[in-house]
Amino acid sequence: MKRIVSLFNNLSIKDKFFTITISILSVFCLMSILIVSYVINLYEQKIYEESAEVLHLSSTILEQEIKKVENISFQFSTDNRVQEYLSYIKENPLDYESYQYKIQLRERMTTLATQERYVASIELIDATGEEQTVGFNTKVINEVEDMFPALNAARGANVWFGKEEESILLSARQLRGKSNINLQHYGYLTIALDMNILMREILNLSPNRNFVISKNGEIIYTNNEFTEYDFLPASQNNRGYEIKTVNNEKLLITHFNSRNPDLTYYNIINFDEITSQTELLRNLLMLLFVITFLLAMYISRRAARGISKPLEQLTKKMKKVQEGDFEQVEGLSSSHLKDEIGVLHKNFEIMLNRINELIKENYMKQLMIKETEYKALEAQINPHFLYNTLDSINWMAKSNKQKAIAEMVESLGNMMRNIISKKEPLITIKEELEIVHDYMRIQTYRFRNRLNFTINILPEIEKCSMPKLTIQPIVENAIQHGLENMVTDCYITVSTQIIGDDIAIMVKDNGGGMDKETIHAVMKGNIKSRSSGIGVHNINERIKLMYGDQYGINISSEVNKGTTVTISLPFKRGDHVV
């Protein structure tokens, strides 16, 4: 798997796009084929079940017709007049009255035979053994004597027999007297049903091949060319279907069992006839999938080429820049495109132009640097000269016992040494507070007892780093905006606090305070500092630039109650986070 992923990752964008498209399309086509196959199979399964259901309905209609014949036989055998006629014939076989009764019975049989078209004939054998047959096909009933044992055993119940050669179904029963306890034997009644008429006209079946087989294996009805029927499935269930191949012909065979009479019905349909449409649909869909797949391959290839070509052009331009050629390359630009790749080309050309401008600008700056190096070398002597001069003034003031002047000059010298001599942008909090302390010594001599200054610093944060000249300008602002506008004493306190991974340095005064609008103006830099020139806005931006937007300065103030400026810094010692 890792090998495949590695091979894919090393492909070009064109090949990756083509591979992904073909993979997705292949999965889609495969799923579509599976779904279509499933739906078609489901549809064919439904056809099989419908065929079995049609056979079931047809068989039910057939059962109803056969049941009707059975009822006719029963009504005839239990009719009072028939019972009277048969009883008289048995007791007086040679009497003229018996002859008349036989005529009456024949007329009744004729009436019954004409009630249904599929009744081929009706035969009555009385107790004397004389036979009477009516109907349009009186030859179908013969060898009745073979049925007598079964009829006698049935004791008057209806018994069904099949005649395989003539497609005849026989309904037969023993006629017995019902007026006495002994149930005397009066004869036999047989009704022949022509299955050809019943299947064709009554059921109006479609021109499929059909079988009706009795429980003894006799073919009661068939309308096809099959001479053998051993290929027919054994109908163990009430109904069902099977697909079999007979003589190289694929067949759908549906079957249904009837219990009264005990017959099995078969309907045989050519499988290709019912599946030809679905097979055609399956082939058309497969052809459509193949065409769609090939078309998608062509389109995806062209699309991949359209995406990769501008990228290849951009790569060539980058290689030329890598080799040191910063000039525009003709014929490799796609900046006219409006998509993301066109934007890349356009931005790369803008960047290339900017690089050329910077190269020229840097060349001019190098010339200027050379010119100013000598002047900078000359200027290096000025701070040393200033320190030496202040040191001389300090010793002269001490010689003349001018302590105040000496301390002021000494503090000023220390401030300048700490500010000018330290080139790094970051100093420790201890060093920053030393600058503040020297500044406050100078201001104390200026304002005498009106200025009260206190520093409370936690020892563990003395070595933490912070931007140089952060606290001193804020203290200077507190004096400028507080003490100079007050007639009472001014109290300024610098305190520190550790809050989680952060340090908070608070500069608090008891000056006149500010309203919200003034605070907003100060934070935006709209109010300039009148002292050192380093305003709160600049200090705040410098802290955010160094440490992030979560750090900086926050001002809380109330008019006539004083101001507290809180400086938020990360808890760092030297250049390392503690």
XYZ file of C-alpha atoms in Angstrom:
578
model
C 0.000 0.000 0.000
C 2.839 2.380 0.898
C 4.477 1.592 -2.451
C 1.290 2.518 -4.306
C 0.934 5.762 -2.325
C 4.582 6.583 -3.005
C 4.151 5.954 -6.742
C 1.027 8.128 -6.788
C 2.740 10.967 -4.903
C 5.578 10.960 -7.452
C 3.232 11.295 -10.433
C 2.866 14.578 -12.229
C -0.244 16.671 -11.569
C -1.547 15.731 -15.012
C -1.195 12.019 -14.289
C -2.602 12.423 -10.762
C -5.680 14.202 -12.078
C -6.142 11.593 -14.797
C -5.633 8.698 -12.350
C -8.108 10.116 -9.805
C -10.708 10.799 -12.504
C -10.420 7.325 -14.003
C -10.504 5.703 -10.553
C -13.661 7.572 -9.556
C -15.260 6.865 -12.930
C -14.339 3.179 -12.719
C -15.909 2.877 -9.283
C -18.995 4.724 -10.512
C -19.338 2.512 -13.596
C -18.808 -0.656 -11.559
C -21.416 0.394 -9.013
C -23.804 1.378 -11.803
C -23.342 -1.996 -13.531
C -23.935 -3.830 -10.259
C -27.053 -1.762 -9.509
C -28.431 -2.216 -13.049
C -27.728 -5.960 -12.910
C -29.428 -6.155 -9.541
C -32.475 -4.242 -10.813
C -32.700 -6.382 -13.963
C -32.397 -9.579 -11.932
C -35.046 -8.263 -9.588
C -37.247 -7.489 -12.577
C -36.744 -10.985 -14.011
C -37.456 -12.498 -10.598
C -40.704 -10.521 -10.560
C -41.577 -11.905 -14.000
C -41.005 -15.454 -12.728
C -43.206 -14.840 -9.723
C -45.885 -13.224 -11.900
C -45.835 -16.247 -14.226
C -46.308 -18.546 -11.253
C -49.117 -16.342 -9.965
C -50.861 -16.401 -13.379
C -50.678 -20.182 -13.398
C -52.078 -20.233 -9.860
C -55.029 -18.032 -10.871
C -55.688 -20.153 -13.965
C -55.534 -23.314 -11.902
C -57.939 -21.820 -9.388
C -60.437 -21.098 -12.184
C -59.984 -24.659 -13.449
C -60.602 -26.038 -9.955
C -63.819 -24.047 -9.742
C -65.044 -25.535 -13.029
C -64.086 -29.047 -11.957
C -65.806 -28.473 -8.619
C -68.909 -27.418 -10.544
C -68.908 -30.790 -12.346
C -68.501 -32.566 -9.042
C -71.510 -30.677 -7.673
C -73.564 -31.612 -10.751
C -72.705 -35.269 -10.177
C -73.641 -35.010 -6.520
C -76.963 -33.251 -7.203
C -77.869 -35.858 -9.811
C -77.038 -38.781 -7.513
C -79.032 -37.355 -4.591
C -82.023 -36.109 -6.559
C -85.240 -37.674 -5.143
C -86.690 -38.483 -8.561
C -83.426 -40.078 -9.715
C -83.327 -42.086 -6.498
C -86.924 -43.175 -7.110
C -86.233 -44.123 -10.744
C -83.083 -46.084 -9.927
C -84.745 -47.908 -7.020
C -87.697 -48.929 -9.200
C -85.401 -50.086 -12.044
C -83.423 -52.221 -9.632
C -86.537 -53.912 -8.239
C -88.449 -54.192 -11.576
C -85.854 -54.390 -14.332
C -88.214 -55.735 -17.030
C -91.244 -53.621 -16.251
C -92.497 -51.070 -18.789
C -92.446 -48.494 -16.036
C -88.714 -49.128 -15.719
C -88.333 -48.417 -19.417
C -90.095 -45.065 -19.016
C -87.908 -44.201 -16.060
C -84.800 -44.927 -18.117
C -86.028 -42.454 -20.725
C -86.578 -39.872 -17.981
C -83.064 -40.438 -16.671
C -81.606 -40.058 -20.153
C -83.392 -36.738 -20.613
C -82.006 -35.478 -17.309
C -78.507 -36.630 -18.349
C -78.875 -34.827 -21.670
C -79.859 -31.630 -19.864
C -76.793 -31.890 -17.634
C -74.478 -32.596 -20.588
C -75.535 -29.416 -22.362
C -75.034 -27.126 -19.352
C -71.260 -26.839 -19.871
C -69.460 -26.970 -23.197
C -66.513 -28.916 -21.823
C -68.748 -31.877 -20.681
C -67.945 -34.415 -23.381
C -70.341 -37.154 -22.211
C -72.276 -38.581 -19.266
C -72.664 -42.282 -18.705
C -75.106 -44.016 -16.329
C -74.863 -47.707 -15.459
C -77.888 -48.815 -13.441
C -78.130 -51.714 -10.991
C -79.001 -54.126 -13.801
C -75.758 -53.261 -15.635
C -77.462 -51.427 -18.504
C -75.455 -48.422 -19.824
C -76.834 -45.096 -21.056
C -74.471 -42.497 -22.573
C -75.232 -38.944 -23.762
C -73.006 -36.124 -25.068
C -71.073 -35.026 -28.129
C -68.314 -37.588 -27.593
C -69.748 -40.805 -26.217
C -66.717 -42.882 -27.115
C -64.416 -41.412 -24.507
C -65.973 -43.465 -21.706
C -65.006 -47.128 -21.879
C -63.536 -49.709 -19.615
C -65.620 -48.332 -16.763
C -65.524 -51.728 -15.125
C -61.891 -51.104 -14.153
C -63.043 -48.210 -11.971
C -65.713 -50.179 -10.045
C -63.461 -51.326 -7.165
C -62.295 -47.770 -6.479
C -65.868 -46.441 -6.728
C -67.221 -49.098 -4.407
C -64.486 -48.315 -1.902
C -65.376 -44.612 -2.076
C -68.973 -45.511 -0.980
C -70.677 -42.833 -3.060
C -68.002 -40.161 -2.947
C -66.695 -38.592 -6.118
C -63.545 -40.112 -7.598
C -61.448 -38.512 -10.373
C -59.775 -40.521 -13.129
C -57.629 -39.415 -16.030
C -57.536 -40.757 -19.577
C -54.125 -39.946 -20.992
C -54.865 -40.692 -24.655
C -57.966 -38.545 -25.095
C -57.114 -35.641 -22.692
C -60.191 -36.586 -20.706
C -60.797 -36.117 -16.996
C -63.500 -38.411 -15.543
C -65.701 -37.641 -12.562
C -67.198 -40.930 -11.320
C -69.136 -42.079 -8.282
C -71.238 -45.026 -7.064
C -74.985 -44.303 -6.918
C -76.438 -45.452 -3.603
C -79.908 -45.263 -2.130
C -80.389 -42.697 0.570
C -83.881 -43.749 1.713
C -82.759 -46.772 3.690
C -80.037 -47.507 6.160
C -78.322 -50.064 3.930
C -77.537 -47.455 1.218
C -78.314 -49.920 -1.571
C -76.264 -49.971 -4.756
C -78.185 -48.260 -7.633
C -75.386 -48.075 -10.224
C -72.542 -45.775 -11.391
C -72.430 -42.235 -12.822
C -69.482 -41.020 -14.935
C -69.033 -37.488 -16.356
C -66.237 -36.935 -18.910
C -64.570 -33.483 -19.162
C -62.822 -32.526 -22.385
C -59.621 -30.849 -21.129
C -58.834 -29.364 -24.538
C -62.024 -27.292 -24.479
C -61.662 -26.448 -20.813
C -58.067 -25.217 -21.149
C -58.513 -23.333 -24.422
C -61.944 -21.775 -24.142
C -62.762 -21.567 -20.458
C -59.316 -20.444 -19.249
C -58.329 -18.698 -22.490
C -54.656 -19.399 -21.810
C -51.849 -17.756 -23.733
C -50.191 -19.898 -26.402
C -47.606 -21.281 -24.008
C -46.870 -24.926 -23.550
C -48.934 -26.463 -20.762
C -49.211 -29.774 -18.937
C -51.848 -31.143 -16.583
C -50.688 -34.332 -14.881
C -52.602 -36.524 -12.479
C -51.223 -37.909 -9.242
C -50.622 -41.221 -11.034
C -48.376 -39.535 -13.590
C -50.954 -39.515 -16.409
C -50.855 -36.542 -18.793
C -54.401 -35.310 -18.647
C -53.684 -32.393 -20.935
C -50.809 -31.121 -23.090
C -50.607 -28.712 -25.999
C -46.942 -28.991 -26.946
C -44.480 -31.105 -28.835
C -42.891 -32.762 -25.820
C -43.521 -36.527 -25.806
C -41.716 -37.005 -22.517
C -42.168 -34.996 -19.386
C -39.481 -36.366 -17.098
C -37.736 -32.963 -17.279
C -40.660 -31.413 -15.385
C -39.707 -30.574 -11.782
C -41.390 -32.491 -8.961
C -43.837 -30.072 -7.419
C -43.205 -30.656 -3.749
C -44.412 -27.225 -2.734
C -47.822 -25.783 -3.429
C -46.416 -23.679 -6.274
C -43.102 -22.452 -7.675
C -40.901 -22.175 -10.742
C -37.637 -23.510 -12.142
C -35.369 -22.697 -15.076
C -34.190 -25.691 -17.098
C -32.551 -26.350 -20.455
C -34.296 -28.996 -22.603
C -33.041 -29.868 -26.087
C -30.752 -26.807 -26.034
C -33.733 -24.598 -25.232
C -33.824 -22.632 -22.004
C -37.263 -22.860 -20.379
C -39.073 -21.205 -17.482
C -41.313 -23.876 -15.921
C -43.954 -22.780 -13.430
C -46.016 -25.355 -11.538
C -48.977 -25.511 -9.146
C -50.477 -28.362 -7.131
C -54.211 -28.827 -6.851
C -55.587 -31.044 -4.075
C -59.119 -31.505 -5.381
C -58.684 -33.093 -7.810
C -55.098 -34.138 -7.163
C -53.528 -32.604 -10.272
C -50.336 -30.715 -11.058
C -50.415 -27.872 -13.583
C -47.326 -26.856 -15.547
C -46.815 -23.805 -17.740
C -43.683 -23.723 -19.945
C -42.384 -20.451 -21.398
C -39.371 -19.919 -23.616
C -36.861 -18.132 -21.367
C -35.419 -16.030 -24.176
C -38.848 -14.604 -24.983
C -39.323 -13.075 -21.532
C -35.692 -11.970 -21.064
C -34.991 -10.648 -24.558
C -35.974 -7.105 -23.609
C -33.985 -7.084 -20.378
C -31.000 -8.642 -22.165
C -31.214 -5.941 -24.818
C -31.407 -3.306 -22.087
C -28.405 -4.819 -20.302
C -26.343 -4.810 -23.511
C -27.317 -1.224 -24.332
C -26.358 -0.085 -20.822
C -23.028 -1.879 -21.048
C -22.364 -0.202 -24.396
C -23.369 3.155 -22.886
C -21.007 2.629 -19.948
C -18.125 1.763 -22.292
C -18.756 4.841 -24.470
C -19.116 7.050 -21.385
C -15.920 5.646 -19.898
C -13.913 6.229 -23.092
C -15.357 9.728 -23.506
C -14.597 10.562 -19.876
C -11.018 9.300 -20.339
C -10.576 11.614 -23.323
C -12.119 14.625 -21.547
C -10.166 14.038 -18.344
C -6.937 13.749 -20.338
C -7.607 17.036 -22.074
C -8.627 18.694 -18.801
C -5.504 17.400 -17.040
C -3.395 18.752 -19.871
C -5.149 22.107 -19.636
C -4.301 22.293 -15.920
C -0.723 20.999 -16.105
C 0.468 23.017 -19.114
C 0.306 26.441 -17.374
C 1.979 24.884 -14.310
C 4.747 23.484 -16.502
C 5.216 26.953 -17.989
C 5.427 28.426 -14.491
C 7.985 25.757 -13.513
C 10.159 26.658 -16.517
C 10.024 30.347 -15.520
C 11.023 29.445 -11.945
C 13.974 27.354 -13.182
C 15.221 30.315 -15.222
C 14.982 32.526 -12.136
C 16.829 29.854 -10.144
C 19.597 30.021 -12.732
C 19.809 33.796 -12.243
C 17.762 34.933 -15.243
C 15.243 37.459 -13.870
C 13.988 38.664 -17.241
C 10.467 37.857 -18.474
C 10.305 34.769 -20.720
C 8.229 35.187 -23.846
C 5.718 32.445 -24.665
C 5.619 31.012 -21.152
C 3.054 33.371 -19.625
C -0.481 32.316 -18.702
C -1.340 35.461 -16.795
C -4.246 36.061 -19.190
C -6.103 33.175 -17.521
C -8.684 34.142 -14.894
C -8.336 31.035 -12.735
C -5.951 30.352 -9.835
C -3.129 29.322 -12.158
C -3.465 32.590 -14.074
C -3.279 34.456 -10.754
C -0.097 32.503 -9.891
C 1.472 33.534 -13.206
C 0.469 37.136 -12.703
C 1.748 37.277 -9.120
C 5.006 35.571 -10.153
C 5.526 38.212 -12.838
C 4.767 40.948 -10.283
C 7.247 39.332 -7.884
C 9.837 39.110 -10.665
C 9.412 42.806 -11.444
C 9.670 43.604 -7.755
C 12.857 41.532 -7.448
C 14.393 43.452 -10.349
C 13.411 46.734 -8.674
C 14.862 45.566 -5.348
C 18.099 44.522 -7.030
C 18.478 47.972 -8.526
C 17.426 49.617 -5.253
C 19.874 47.481 -3.275
C 22.653 48.484 -5.655
C 21.946 52.172 -5.003
C 21.789 51.549 -1.235
C 25.171 49.834 -1.287
C 26.631 52.940 -2.858
C 25.024 55.127 -0.172
C 26.280 52.794 2.607
C 29.826 53.176 1.351
C 29.459 56.960 1.464
C 28.019 57.002 4.999
C 30.435 54.507 6.558
C 33.105 57.165 6.953
C 30.652 59.650 8.478
C 29.436 57.011 10.934
C 33.040 56.321 11.937
C 33.548 60.010 12.700
C 30.310 60.144 14.757
C 31.443 57.312 17.056
C 33.613 59.717 19.014
C 30.705 61.979 20.035
C 29.133 59.763 22.827
C 32.545 59.218 24.428
C 33.218 62.904 24.325
C 29.813 63.563 25.921
C 30.387 60.970 28.694
C 33.808 62.453 29.478
C 32.400 65.988 29.581
C 29.578 64.988 31.976
C 32.106 63.140 34.136
C 34.272 66.281 34.332
C 31.241 68.390 35.353
C 30.410 65.784 38.007
C 33.899 66.000 39.563
C 33.909 69.820 39.418
C 30.514 69.872 41.203
C 31.831 67.501 43.853
C 34.964 69.652 44.245
C 32.786 72.711 44.846
C 30.563 70.685 47.175
C 27.560 70.980 44.836
C 26.008 67.636 45.712
C 22.697 68.189 43.846
C 24.464 69.170 40.625
C 26.808 66.211 40.934
C 23.967 63.694 41.418
C 21.947 65.154 38.535
C 24.949 65.020 36.190
C 25.803 61.510 37.381
C 22.205 60.310 36.799
C 22.127 61.899 33.362
C 25.377 60.194 32.449
C 24.119 56.829 33.644
C 20.913 57.249 31.613
C 22.766 58.125 28.433
C 25.245 55.286 28.939
C 22.419 52.748 29.424
C 20.416 54.077 26.480
C 23.152 54.778 23.923
C 25.827 52.230 24.705
C 23.460 49.218 24.718
C 22.806 48.423 21.037
C 20.431 45.484 21.657
C 16.657 46.195 21.399
C 16.002 44.064 24.518
C 17.311 44.701 28.019
C 16.431 43.193 31.403
C 13.671 44.626 33.550
C 16.305 45.475 36.151
C 18.265 47.538 33.584
C 15.070 49.273 32.415
C 14.207 50.222 36.003
C 17.751 51.576 36.509
C 17.055 53.995 33.630
C 13.756 54.921 35.312
C 15.529 55.381 38.673
C 18.179 57.738 37.191
C 15.456 59.700 35.399
C 13.438 60.057 38.629
C 16.521 61.312 40.554
C 16.815 64.150 38.037
C 13.069 64.905 38.263
C 13.194 64.837 42.087
C 15.630 67.765 42.105
C 13.336 69.594 39.720
C 10.054 69.166 41.633
C 11.528 68.788 45.145
C 9.159 67.247 47.646
C 6.094 67.339 45.366
C 7.178 64.141 43.554
C 7.013 60.831 45.411
C 8.246 57.785 43.511
C 8.172 54.109 44.546
C 9.404 50.939 42.747
C 8.200 47.467 43.863
C 9.788 44.709 41.718
C 9.635 40.948 42.215
C 13.173 39.508 42.389
C 12.351 36.553 40.110
C 11.578 38.799 37.131
C 14.613 41.106 37.340
C 16.443 39.124 34.635
C 13.402 38.852 32.332
C 13.813 40.692 29.042
C 11.742 43.565 27.694
C 12.029 46.244 24.990
C 14.351 49.111 25.917
C 12.702 52.443 26.911
C 9.283 50.975 27.697
C 8.655 52.034 31.324
C 10.609 55.363 31.310
C 8.441 57.115 28.656
C 5.278 56.066 30.527
C 6.685 57.454 33.830
C 7.675 60.612 31.965
C 4.125 60.945 30.592
C 2.729 60.464 34.114
C 4.831 63.429 35.307
C 3.986 65.560 32.274
C 0.236 64.955 32.401
C -0.022 64.552 36.179
C 2.361 66.610 38.284
C 2.598 69.622 35.995
C -1.194 70.047 36.108
C -1.493 69.469 39.876
C -1.032 71.771 42.858
C -0.840 68.835 45.305
C 1.848 66.171 45.644
C 2.181 63.539 42.941
C 2.578 59.846 43.765
C 3.912 57.488 41.086
C 4.262 53.783 41.801
C 5.853 51.109 39.591
C 4.880 47.571 40.635
C 5.120 44.089 39.043
C 3.028 40.929 39.118
C 3.299 37.397 37.636
C 0.017 36.144 36.070
C 0.443 32.585 34.802
C 3.016 32.704 31.975
C 2.830 36.500 31.727
C 4.269 39.522 33.568
C 2.242 42.630 34.364
C 4.117 45.918 35.053
C 1.815 48.628 36.480
C 2.634 52.373 36.444
C 0.125 54.143 38.671
C -0.270 57.873 39.397
C -2.774 60.049 41.243
C -3.026 62.682 38.528
C -6.099 64.207 36.917
C -7.012 61.051 34.978
C -8.611 60.719 31.514
C -12.005 59.987 30.023
C -12.668 57.094 27.590
C -12.343 59.287 24.495
C -8.916 60.542 25.584
C -7.764 56.992 26.376
C -8.887 55.870 22.909
C -7.015 58.795 21.293
C -3.842 58.002 23.252
C -3.942 54.318 22.222
C -4.498 55.267 18.575
C -1.553 57.715 18.690
C -3.692 60.747 18.023
C -2.201 62.542 21.068
C 1.554 63.015 20.677
C 4.015 62.909 23.567
C 5.424 66.263 24.599
C 8.467 64.772 26.298
C 10.693 62.031 24.868
C 8.728 61.662 21.623
C 8.050 57.958 22.334
C 4.268 57.750 22.759
C 2.102 55.020 24.297
C 0.903 53.998 20.836
C 4.466 53.358 19.617
C 5.375 51.374 22.724
C 2.200 49.283 22.373
C 2.878 48.528 18.688
C 6.507 47.644 19.426
C 5.481 45.112 22.116
C 2.840 43.514 19.845
C 5.351 43.295 17.012
C 7.881 41.517 19.240
C 5.609 39.191 21.246
C 2.211 39.022 19.509
C -1.195 40.664 19.733
C -1.995 39.115 23.143
C 0.623 41.417 24.742
C 0.848 45.212 24.913
C -0.458 48.149 26.949
C -3.799 48.654 28.649
C -4.914 51.969 30.215
C -7.497 52.285 32.983
C -8.295 55.780 34.243
C -10.934 57.884 35.957
C -11.145 61.662 35.802
C -9.740 63.325 38.990
C -8.800 59.904 40.428
C -5.637 58.917 38.579
C -4.405 56.558 35.875
C -2.954 53.036 35.793
C -0.957 51.894 32.741
C -0.469 48.084 32.623
C 2.317 46.627 30.464
C 1.740 42.931 29.576
C 4.816 40.897 28.627
C 5.662 37.173 28.320
C 7.521 35.715 31.311
C 11.031 35.645 29.811
C 14.486 35.640 31.390
C 17.120 36.956 29.099
C 16.156 35.612 25.644
C 14.433 32.487 26.961
C 10.904 31.886 28.164
C 10.874 30.882 31.798
